[in-house]
Amino acid sequence: MKYLKTLLFIVLTSQFLNAQSESPYEWKWKKDGIWTGTAIAGNALGVSIIANKEPFSIEEINQKIANRDNINFLDRWVAGNYSKNASDASDIPFALSFAAPFALLLDDKANDHSFQLFGLYFESLATTSALFTITAGLTRRARPYVYNTTEKSLQSKQKVTATRSFYSGHVAATATATFFGAKVFQDFHPDSPIVPYVWAGAAALPAAVGYLRMEAGQHFLTDVLIGYAMGAVVGYWVPELHKKKSSEFSLIPTMDQNFYGENYQAISLRYQF
């Protein structure tokens, strides 16, 4: 009988060890379907508004250049910046950021829930994109290169894209991707010693994109800071809002020795809340 109990304990332990890892998140098709669908609709609305924006006239451009000193002190130093090389360089970390969360597929715990995580990731990016496109469509802030009087042509300043400085979509999307990846890694591995380094990398990449976008003359400092904040909030809070909050019971095999030196095996009941 003693050996039978030990064998039963080994079998139960093996089943627990070989079971699929538990996800800290829950996906609800109805709620998340509405959320994602609304975000996609928001993107379509934002793109429609942008398509109907009026570009700057020559008179508006000349007036902005003449009033350059009226720009707030946080942004004034960026006015007039223009660099195609910096603009092209900013696309590299921007593109890499989208792939960063897919590194979770190499993680034994996270890749058991790859479809769920892909859904959360898509939901995060769609949310950030909707917020950005609507804001870019409703605002009409000149990009820093509009104030450039030597390198940037007047024709390029008269395009609709010149009115879309506020806020930085590159930085927002990058922050969403990297903060999402860092948040998910931490939730699956809360005790991992590399969590601080993962967060450091998540914070550094959108900062690098922001610096290059300012050097390129695409955005002012406040555009970058707001884009960073918006993207980081979405990247962090979408996974956080999906974390399981309901109480649950679980059975865990345990083996130990009592006060008298006798070995015992048991099944412990755990209540998590």
mmCIF file of C-alpha atoms in Angstrom:
data_model
loop_
_atom_site.group_PDB
_atom_site.id
_atom_site.type_symbol
_atom_site.label_atom_id
_atom_site.label_comp_id
_atom_site.label_asym_id
_atom_site.label_seq_id
_atom_site.Cartn_x
_atom_site.Cartn_y
_atom_site.Cartn_z
ATOM 1 C CA MET A 1 0.000 0.000 0.000
ATOM 2 C CA LYS A 2 2.880 2.348 0.853
ATOM 3 C CA TYR A 3 4.489 1.786 -2.564
ATOM 4 C CA LEU A 4 1.152 2.266 -4.293
ATOM 5 C CA LYS A 5 0.797 5.691 -2.640
ATOM 6 C CA THR A 6 4.319 6.635 -3.688
ATOM 7 C CA LEU A 7 3.626 5.546 -7.260
ATOM 8 C CA LEU A 8 0.402 7.557 -7.313
ATOM 9 C CA PHE A 9 2.285 10.602 -6.055
ATOM 10 C CA ILE A 10 4.933 10.225 -8.798
ATOM 11 C CA VAL A 11 2.259 9.926 -11.497
ATOM 12 C CA LEU A 12 0.423 13.024 -10.284
ATOM 13 C CA THR A 13 3.663 14.992 -10.024
ATOM 14 C CA SER A 14 4.619 13.988 -13.556
ATOM 15 C CA GLN A 15 1.255 15.150 -14.860
ATOM 16 C CA PHE A 16 1.686 18.536 -13.230
ATOM 17 C CA LEU A 17 5.232 18.973 -14.510
ATOM 18 C CA ASN A 18 4.302 18.033 -18.066
ATOM 19 C CA ALA A 19 1.138 20.094 -18.219
ATOM 20 C CA GLN A 20 0.942 23.169 -20.373
ATOM 21 C CA SER A 21 2.102 26.282 -18.543
ATOM 22 C CA GLU A 22 -0.590 28.513 -17.136
ATOM 23 C CA SER A 23 -1.094 31.910 -18.740
ATOM 24 C CA PRO A 24 -1.461 34.925 -16.446
ATOM 25 C CA TYR A 25 -3.956 36.373 -18.953
ATOM 26 C CA GLU A 26 -7.478 35.659 -20.096
ATOM 27 C CA TRP A 27 -8.968 36.416 -23.490
ATOM 28 C CA LYS A 28 -12.700 37.019 -23.799
ATOM 29 C CA TRP A 29 -13.868 36.852 -27.381
ATOM 30 C CA LYS A 30 -16.854 39.152 -26.954
ATOM 31 C CA LYS A 31 -15.123 41.898 -24.990
ATOM 32 C CA ASP A 32 -11.848 41.723 -26.899
ATOM 33 C CA GLY A 33 -13.626 41.423 -30.209
ATOM 34 C CA ILE A 34 -15.485 44.679 -29.508
ATOM 35 C CA TRP A 35 -12.260 46.335 -28.297
ATOM 36 C CA THR A 36 -10.231 45.281 -31.341
ATOM 37 C CA GLY A 37 -13.038 46.038 -33.766
ATOM 38 C CA THR A 38 -13.449 49.528 -32.303
ATOM 39 C CA ALA A 39 -9.700 50.125 -32.625
ATOM 40 C CA ILE A 40 -9.746 49.038 -36.283
ATOM 41 C CA ALA A 41 -12.714 51.343 -36.932
ATOM 42 C CA GLY A 42 -10.820 54.148 -35.184
ATOM 43 C CA ASN A 43 -7.904 53.586 -37.545
ATOM 44 C CA ALA A 44 -10.196 53.855 -40.558
ATOM 45 C CA LEU A 45 -11.711 57.044 -39.171
ATOM 46 C CA GLY A 46 -8.288 58.568 -38.509
ATOM 47 C CA VAL A 47 -7.011 57.720 -41.988
ATOM 48 C CA SER A 48 -10.160 59.269 -43.488
ATOM 49 C CA ILE A 49 -9.676 62.490 -41.517
ATOM 50 C CA ILE A 50 -6.001 62.684 -42.535
ATOM 51 C CA ALA A 51 -6.900 62.175 -46.191
ATOM 52 C CA ASN A 52 -9.160 65.235 -46.064
ATOM 53 C CA LYS A 53 -6.720 67.562 -44.300
ATOM 54 C CA GLU A 54 -5.640 70.777 -45.955
ATOM 55 C CA PRO A 55 -1.878 71.252 -46.478
ATOM 56 C CA PHE A 56 -0.103 74.438 -45.472
ATOM 57 C CA SER A 57 -0.288 77.316 -47.896
ATOM 58 C CA ILE A 58 2.841 79.274 -48.849
ATOM 59 C CA GLU A 59 1.605 82.159 -46.691
ATOM 60 C CA GLU A 60 1.190 79.868 -43.656
ATOM 61 C CA ILE A 61 4.668 78.398 -44.126
ATOM 62 C CA ASN A 62 6.288 81.829 -44.369
ATOM 63 C CA GLN A 63 4.379 83.008 -41.315
ATOM 64 C CA LYS A 64 5.536 80.018 -39.285
ATOM 65 C CA ILE A 65 9.175 80.618 -40.258
ATOM 66 C CA ALA A 66 8.841 84.289 -39.322
ATOM 67 C CA ASN A 67 7.369 83.363 -35.915
ATOM 68 C CA ARG A 68 9.874 80.619 -35.155
ATOM 69 C CA ASP A 69 10.981 82.337 -31.940
ATOM 70 C CA ASN A 70 7.454 81.968 -30.551
ATOM 71 C CA ILE A 71 7.824 78.187 -30.307
ATOM 72 C CA ASN A 72 8.000 77.010 -26.687
ATOM 73 C CA PHE A 73 11.485 76.584 -25.229
ATOM 74 C CA LEU A 74 11.235 72.779 -25.073
ATOM 75 C CA ASP A 75 10.759 72.541 -28.824
ATOM 76 C CA ARG A 76 12.462 75.611 -30.247
ATOM 77 C CA TRP A 77 15.874 73.951 -30.587
ATOM 78 C CA VAL A 78 14.420 71.295 -32.899
ATOM 79 C CA ALA A 79 12.776 73.760 -35.299
ATOM 80 C CA GLY A 80 14.552 73.750 -38.642
ATOM 81 C CA ASN A 81 16.101 70.301 -38.241
ATOM 82 C CA TYR A 82 16.191 68.142 -41.348
ATOM 83 C CA SER A 83 18.124 64.964 -42.128
ATOM 84 C CA LYS A 84 17.054 62.248 -44.529
ATOM 85 C CA ASN A 85 19.765 59.958 -43.139
ATOM 86 C CA ALA A 86 18.378 60.302 -39.620
ATOM 87 C CA SER A 87 14.853 59.685 -40.926
ATOM 88 C CA ASP A 88 15.949 56.496 -42.689
ATOM 89 C CA ALA A 89 17.939 55.392 -39.622
ATOM 90 C CA SER A 90 14.883 55.816 -37.375
ATOM 91 C CA ASP A 91 13.051 53.195 -39.426
ATOM 92 C CA ILE A 92 15.531 50.502 -38.340
ATOM 93 C CA PRO A 93 14.798 50.383 -34.562
ATOM 94 C CA PHE A 94 11.172 51.166 -35.417
ATOM 95 C CA ALA A 95 10.930 47.991 -37.521
ATOM 96 C CA LEU A 96 12.933 45.909 -35.035
ATOM 97 C CA SER A 97 10.552 46.839 -32.225
ATOM 98 C CA PHE A 98 7.649 45.059 -33.930
ATOM 99 C CA ALA A 99 9.626 41.826 -33.920
ATOM 100 C CA ALA A 100 10.702 42.153 -30.267
ATOM 101 C CA PRO A 101 7.562 40.561 -28.733
ATOM 102 C CA PHE A 102 7.953 37.571 -31.065
ATOM 103 C CA ALA A 103 11.075 36.665 -29.088
ATOM 104 C CA LEU A 104 8.568 35.380 -26.534
ATOM 105 C CA LEU A 105 7.991 32.447 -28.879
ATOM 106 C CA LEU A 106 11.405 31.198 -27.762
ATOM 107 C CA ASP A 107 10.178 31.123 -24.178
ATOM 108 C CA ASP A 108 8.883 27.717 -23.058
ATOM 109 C CA LYS A 109 6.129 29.204 -20.912
ATOM 110 C CA ALA A 110 4.935 31.953 -23.217
ATOM 111 C CA ASN A 111 4.923 29.945 -26.448
ATOM 112 C CA ASP A 112 2.266 27.622 -25.007
ATOM 113 C CA HIS A 113 -0.084 30.590 -25.361
ATOM 114 C CA SER A 114 1.172 32.112 -28.601
ATOM 115 C CA PHE A 115 -2.295 32.631 -30.137
ATOM 116 C CA GLN A 116 -3.540 34.405 -27.026
ATOM 117 C CA LEU A 117 -0.450 36.635 -26.901
ATOM 118 C CA PHE A 118 -0.721 37.417 -30.610
ATOM 119 C CA GLY A 119 -4.301 38.553 -30.029
ATOM 120 C CA LEU A 120 -3.241 40.817 -27.162
ATOM 121 C CA TYR A 121 -0.354 42.190 -29.211
ATOM 122 C CA PHE A 122 -2.558 42.963 -32.200
ATOM 123 C CA GLU A 123 -5.086 44.590 -29.882
ATOM 124 C CA SER A 124 -2.331 46.765 -28.385
ATOM 125 C CA LEU A 125 -0.972 47.925 -31.739
ATOM 126 C CA ALA A 126 -4.465 48.570 -33.105
ATOM 127 C CA THR A 127 -5.287 50.695 -30.052
ATOM 128 C CA THR A 128 -2.112 52.753 -30.381
ATOM 129 C CA SER A 129 -2.618 53.180 -34.117
ATOM 130 C CA ALA A 130 -6.222 54.359 -33.648
ATOM 131 C CA LEU A 131 -5.226 56.927 -31.029
ATOM 132 C CA PHE A 132 -2.412 58.191 -33.250
ATOM 133 C CA THR A 133 -4.284 58.425 -36.559
ATOM 134 C CA ILE A 134 -7.264 60.239 -35.045
ATOM 135 C CA THR A 135 -4.980 62.687 -33.220
ATOM 136 C CA ALA A 136 -2.834 63.260 -36.319
ATOM 137 C CA GLY A 137 -5.984 63.881 -38.330
ATOM 138 C CA LEU A 138 -7.509 66.371 -35.906
ATOM 139 C CA THR A 139 -4.345 68.379 -35.215
ATOM 140 C CA ARG A 140 -2.375 70.566 -37.606
ATOM 141 C CA ARG A 141 1.062 71.092 -36.117
ATOM 142 C CA ALA A 142 3.936 71.765 -38.508
ATOM 143 C CA ARG A 143 6.862 69.386 -38.500
ATOM 144 C CA PRO A 144 10.239 70.888 -37.552
ATOM 145 C CA TYR A 145 11.485 70.686 -41.135
ATOM 146 C CA VAL A 146 8.842 73.222 -42.157
ATOM 147 C CA TYR A 147 11.052 75.808 -40.417
ATOM 148 C CA ASN A 148 14.113 74.750 -42.428
ATOM 149 C CA THR A 149 15.080 77.448 -44.945
ATOM 150 C CA THR A 150 18.105 75.848 -46.624
ATOM 151 C CA GLU A 151 17.661 72.117 -47.277
ATOM 152 C CA LYS A 152 13.949 71.297 -47.305
ATOM 153 C CA SER A 153 12.072 72.291 -50.460
ATOM 154 C CA LEU A 154 8.964 74.434 -50.375
ATOM 155 C CA GLN A 155 7.081 71.794 -52.341
ATOM 156 C CA SER A 156 7.593 69.133 -49.650
ATOM 157 C CA LYS A 157 6.421 71.584 -46.974
ATOM 158 C CA GLN A 158 3.114 71.920 -48.820
ATOM 159 C CA LYS A 159 2.275 68.234 -48.489
ATOM 160 C CA VAL A 160 -0.313 67.060 -45.929
ATOM 161 C CA THR A 161 2.312 65.037 -44.076
ATOM 162 C CA ALA A 162 3.993 68.334 -43.071
ATOM 163 C CA THR A 163 0.964 69.049 -40.846
ATOM 164 C CA ARG A 164 1.322 65.821 -38.846
ATOM 165 C CA SER A 165 3.979 66.584 -36.258
ATOM 166 C CA PHE A 166 1.726 65.888 -33.257
ATOM 167 C CA TYR A 167 2.409 63.327 -32.012
ATOM 168 C CA SER A 168 5.137 60.859 -32.975
ATOM 169 C CA GLY A 169 3.545 57.690 -34.333
ATOM 170 C CA HIS A 170 6.952 56.033 -34.767
ATOM 171 C CA VAL A 171 7.766 56.473 -31.087
ATOM 172 C CA ALA A 172 4.267 55.498 -29.910
ATOM 173 C CA ALA A 173 4.235 52.262 -31.917
ATOM 174 C CA THR A 174 7.778 51.367 -30.848
ATOM 175 C CA ALA A 175 6.984 51.951 -27.167
ATOM 176 C CA THR A 176 3.824 49.857 -27.426
ATOM 177 C CA ALA A 177 5.728 46.932 -28.936
ATOM 178 C CA THR A 178 8.672 46.994 -26.522
ATOM 179 C CA PHE A 179 6.663 47.686 -23.360
ATOM 180 C CA PHE A 180 4.210 44.939 -24.329
ATOM 181 C CA GLY A 181 7.066 42.457 -24.729
ATOM 182 C CA ALA A 182 8.677 43.452 -21.430
ATOM 183 C CA LYS A 183 5.367 43.337 -19.547
ATOM 184 C CA VAL A 184 4.483 39.882 -20.861
ATOM 185 C CA PHE A 185 7.946 38.536 -20.063
ATOM 186 C CA GLN A 186 7.704 39.866 -16.508
ATOM 187 C CA ASP A 187 4.238 38.408 -15.988
ATOM 188 C CA PHE A 188 5.417 34.962 -17.112
ATOM 189 C CA HIS A 189 8.719 35.234 -15.200
ATOM 190 C CA PRO A 190 8.165 37.599 -12.248
ATOM 191 C CA ASP A 191 11.231 36.305 -10.387
ATOM 192 C CA SER A 192 13.656 36.298 -13.324
ATOM 193 C CA PRO A 193 16.909 38.197 -12.628
ATOM 194 C CA ILE A 194 16.929 39.607 -16.172
ATOM 195 C CA VAL A 195 13.591 41.445 -15.828
ATOM 196 C CA PRO A 196 15.321 44.822 -15.131
ATOM 197 C CA TYR A 197 17.467 44.394 -18.256
ATOM 198 C CA VAL A 198 14.430 43.540 -20.359
ATOM 199 C CA TRP A 199 12.732 46.723 -19.173
ATOM 200 C CA ALA A 200 15.886 48.754 -19.815
ATOM 201 C CA GLY A 201 15.926 47.555 -23.416
ATOM 202 C CA ALA A 202 12.201 48.219 -23.748
ATOM 203 C CA ALA A 203 12.700 51.808 -22.593
ATOM 204 C CA ALA A 204 15.834 52.462 -24.673
ATOM 205 C CA LEU A 205 14.539 51.477 -28.115
ATOM 206 C CA PRO A 206 11.677 54.016 -28.379
ATOM 207 C CA ALA A 207 13.979 56.662 -26.879
ATOM 208 C CA ALA A 208 16.466 56.012 -29.701
ATOM 209 C CA VAL A 209 13.677 56.288 -32.277
ATOM 210 C CA GLY A 210 12.558 59.555 -30.704
ATOM 211 C CA TYR A 211 16.059 61.042 -30.866
ATOM 212 C CA LEU A 212 16.415 60.131 -34.546
ATOM 213 C CA ARG A 213 12.966 61.517 -35.383
ATOM 214 C CA MET A 214 13.963 64.851 -33.872
ATOM 215 C CA GLU A 215 17.275 64.870 -35.716
ATOM 216 C CA ALA A 216 15.353 64.126 -38.895
ATOM 217 C CA GLY A 217 13.122 67.136 -38.332
ATOM 218 C CA GLN A 218 10.004 64.970 -38.224
ATOM 219 C CA HIS A 219 8.948 65.747 -34.644
ATOM 220 C CA PHE A 220 9.507 68.141 -31.768
ATOM 221 C CA LEU A 221 10.530 67.028 -28.283
ATOM 222 C CA THR A 222 6.976 67.297 -26.927
ATOM 223 C CA ASP A 223 5.715 65.169 -29.849
ATOM 224 C CA VAL A 224 8.229 62.503 -28.911
ATOM 225 C CA LEU A 225 7.497 62.625 -25.169
ATOM 226 C CA ILE A 226 3.747 62.358 -25.657
ATOM 227 C CA GLY A 227 4.139 59.607 -28.238
ATOM 228 C CA TYR A 228 6.407 57.715 -25.847
ATOM 229 C CA ALA A 229 3.929 58.051 -22.981
ATOM 230 C CA MET A 230 0.916 57.046 -25.084
ATOM 231 C CA GLY A 231 2.646 54.000 -26.533
ATOM 232 C CA ALA A 232 4.091 52.871 -23.202
ATOM 233 C CA VAL A 233 0.735 53.139 -21.427
ATOM 234 C CA VAL A 234 -0.998 50.995 -24.054
ATOM 235 C CA GLY A 235 1.846 48.454 -24.194
ATOM 236 C CA TYR A 236 1.801 48.025 -20.422
ATOM 237 C CA TRP A 237 -1.879 48.251 -19.623
ATOM 238 C CA VAL A 238 -3.389 46.049 -22.324
ATOM 239 C CA PRO A 239 -1.682 42.958 -20.842
ATOM 240 C CA GLU A 240 -2.304 44.226 -17.294
ATOM 241 C CA LEU A 241 -6.040 44.650 -17.892
ATOM 242 C CA HIS A 242 -6.182 41.088 -19.219
ATOM 243 C CA LYS A 243 -4.561 39.489 -16.174
ATOM 244 C CA LYS A 244 -6.636 36.862 -14.430
ATOM 245 C CA LYS A 245 -8.270 38.295 -11.351
ATOM 246 C CA SER A 246 -10.722 35.546 -10.416
ATOM 247 C CA SER A 247 -10.064 33.237 -7.495
ATOM 248 C CA GLU A 248 -9.201 29.662 -8.321
ATOM 249 C CA PHE A 249 -8.405 26.363 -6.662
ATOM 250 C CA SER A 250 -5.538 24.070 -7.582
ATOM 251 C CA LEU A 251 -4.257 20.713 -6.391
ATOM 252 C CA ILE A 252 -0.502 20.282 -5.895
ATOM 253 C CA PRO A 253 1.252 17.016 -4.997
ATOM 254 C CA THR A 254 3.628 17.383 -2.040
ATOM 255 C CA MET A 255 6.137 15.102 -0.311
ATOM 256 C CA ASP A 256 7.867 15.865 3.002
ATOM 257 C CA GLN A 257 8.932 14.507 6.366
ATOM 258 C CA ASN A 258 7.069 15.140 9.615
ATOM 259 C CA PHE A 259 8.446 15.976 13.074
ATOM 260 C CA TYR A 260 9.025 12.294 13.895
ATOM 261 C CA GLY A 261 11.089 11.619 10.771
ATOM 262 C CA GLU A 262 8.294 9.815 8.946
ATOM 263 C CA ASN A 263 7.956 10.397 5.205
ATOM 264 C CA TYR A 264 4.561 11.280 3.833
ATOM 265 C CA GLN A 265 2.930 12.136 0.534
ATOM 266 C CA ALA A 266 -0.164 14.266 0.103
ATOM 267 C CA ILE A 267 -2.155 16.461 -2.234
ATOM 268 C CA SER A 268 -2.372 20.070 -1.115
ATOM 269 C CA LEU A 269 -5.290 22.303 -1.990
ATOM 270 C CA ARG A 270 -4.273 25.848 -2.955
ATOM 271 C CA TYR A 271 -6.645 28.785 -3.160
ATOM 272 C CA GLN A 272 -5.292 31.668 -5.231
ATOM 273 C CA PHE A 273 -6.877 35.114 -5.302
#
